[in-house]
Each structure stands twice: as C-alpha cells, then as structure tokens.
Amino acid sequence: MDSKQPDVVVCADEAVARPLPAMPELIATLPPKGACWYCDKPLDAVRRFCGKSCGMAYAEEAQYHP
C-alpha cells in the first residue's frame, strides 16, 4: 500500500503553545527551598535548581502546566 500522508497538518483550532519563560524570570518567581525545584536534590539556601538541565525541564513543564 502506497499511501502518502501530508508532511504537515495544520489545524486552525489547535492551541498555540506559549514560549518557554526565560530562566531569569523563572528563577525570580521561585523562592529557594533548600532543594531542586525539579528533582528535589538537596541544595544550599540560595540555588533553585541543581543544574541547567533541571532548570530547563522545569521551564518546559511550566509551559504546559501553568
């Protein structure tokens, strides 16, 4: 069966995803809690994320779960 599917499907009713919040904006809204906001790894009283990967993952989830 040689069925050809379109490369891109466009739907006018589809919700548009918001852009990821900038890391400084995201960090400014979160109070330090002594653990990473994404993976709960223990941290000092100043940092919010244990690394850039956790910060980016948290920002991505925040985009879809406001």
Short mmCIF file of C-alpha atoms in Angstrom, two decimals:
data_model
loop_
_atom_site.label_atom_id
_atom_site.label_comp_id
_atom_site.label_asym_id
_atom_site.label_seq_id
_atom_site.Cartn_x
_atom_site.Cartn_y
_atom_site.Cartn_z
CA MET A 1 0.00 0.00 0.00
CA ASP A 2 1.48 3.27 -1.13
CA SER A 3 -0.45 5.89 0.79
CA LYS A 4 1.14 9.30 1.02
CA GLN A 5 0.47 11.36 4.11
CA PRO A 6 0.92 15.13 4.20
CA ASP A 7 4.18 16.38 5.72
CA VAL A 8 2.48 19.00 7.89
CA VAL A 9 -1.05 19.00 9.24
CA VAL A 10 -2.37 22.44 10.13
CA CYS A 11 -5.42 22.86 12.32
CA ALA A 12 -6.93 26.29 12.86
CA ASP A 13 -8.47 25.29 16.20
CA GLU A 14 -5.22 23.95 17.66
CA ALA A 15 -3.97 25.83 20.72
CA VAL A 16 -0.62 27.53 20.27
CA ALA A 17 1.98 26.65 22.90
CA ARG A 18 3.43 29.53 24.87
CA PRO A 19 7.16 30.15 24.58
CA LEU A 20 9.33 28.92 27.42
CA PRO A 21 9.79 31.51 30.15
CA ALA A 22 13.29 32.95 30.32
CA MET A 23 15.40 31.35 33.04
CA PRO A 24 16.00 34.63 34.96
CA GLU A 25 12.23 35.28 35.03
CA LEU A 26 11.51 31.72 36.12
CA ILE A 27 14.16 31.74 38.84
CA ALA A 28 12.95 35.09 40.16
CA THR A 29 9.45 33.71 40.72
CA LEU A 30 10.59 30.68 42.73
CA PRO A 31 11.69 31.07 46.34
CA PRO A 32 14.71 28.98 47.40
CA LYS A 33 13.61 25.92 49.34
CA GLY A 34 16.85 24.04 50.04
CA ALA A 35 16.17 21.51 47.26
CA CYS A 36 15.99 21.48 43.46
CA TRP A 37 12.54 22.52 42.29
CA TYR A 38 12.63 19.77 39.62
CA CYS A 39 14.32 16.71 41.12
CA ASP A 40 14.30 17.56 44.89
CA LYS A 41 18.07 17.03 45.19
CA PRO A 42 19.29 18.83 48.36
CA LEU A 43 20.80 22.27 47.67
CA ASP A 44 22.05 25.28 49.60
CA ALA A 45 19.63 28.01 50.63
CA VAL A 46 20.33 30.16 47.54
CA ARG A 47 20.07 27.92 44.47
CA ARG A 48 16.73 26.80 42.99
CA PHE A 49 17.96 24.10 40.55
CA CYS A 50 20.87 21.67 40.80
CA GLY A 51 21.82 22.23 37.16
CA LYS A 52 20.80 23.76 33.86
CA SER A 53 19.09 20.55 32.71
CA CYS A 54 16.72 20.59 35.70
CA GLY A 55 16.00 24.28 35.16
CA MET A 56 15.15 23.74 31.50
CA ALA A 57 13.00 20.70 32.29
CA TYR A 58 11.11 22.69 34.93
CA ALA A 59 10.57 25.56 32.45
CA GLU A 60 9.26 23.13 29.85
CA GLU A 61 6.77 21.62 32.31
CA ALA A 62 5.72 25.11 33.43
CA GLN A 63 4.83 25.85 29.82
CA TYR A 64 2.27 23.04 29.73
CA HIS A 65 1.07 23.21 33.36
CA PRO A 66 0.57 26.89 34.21
#
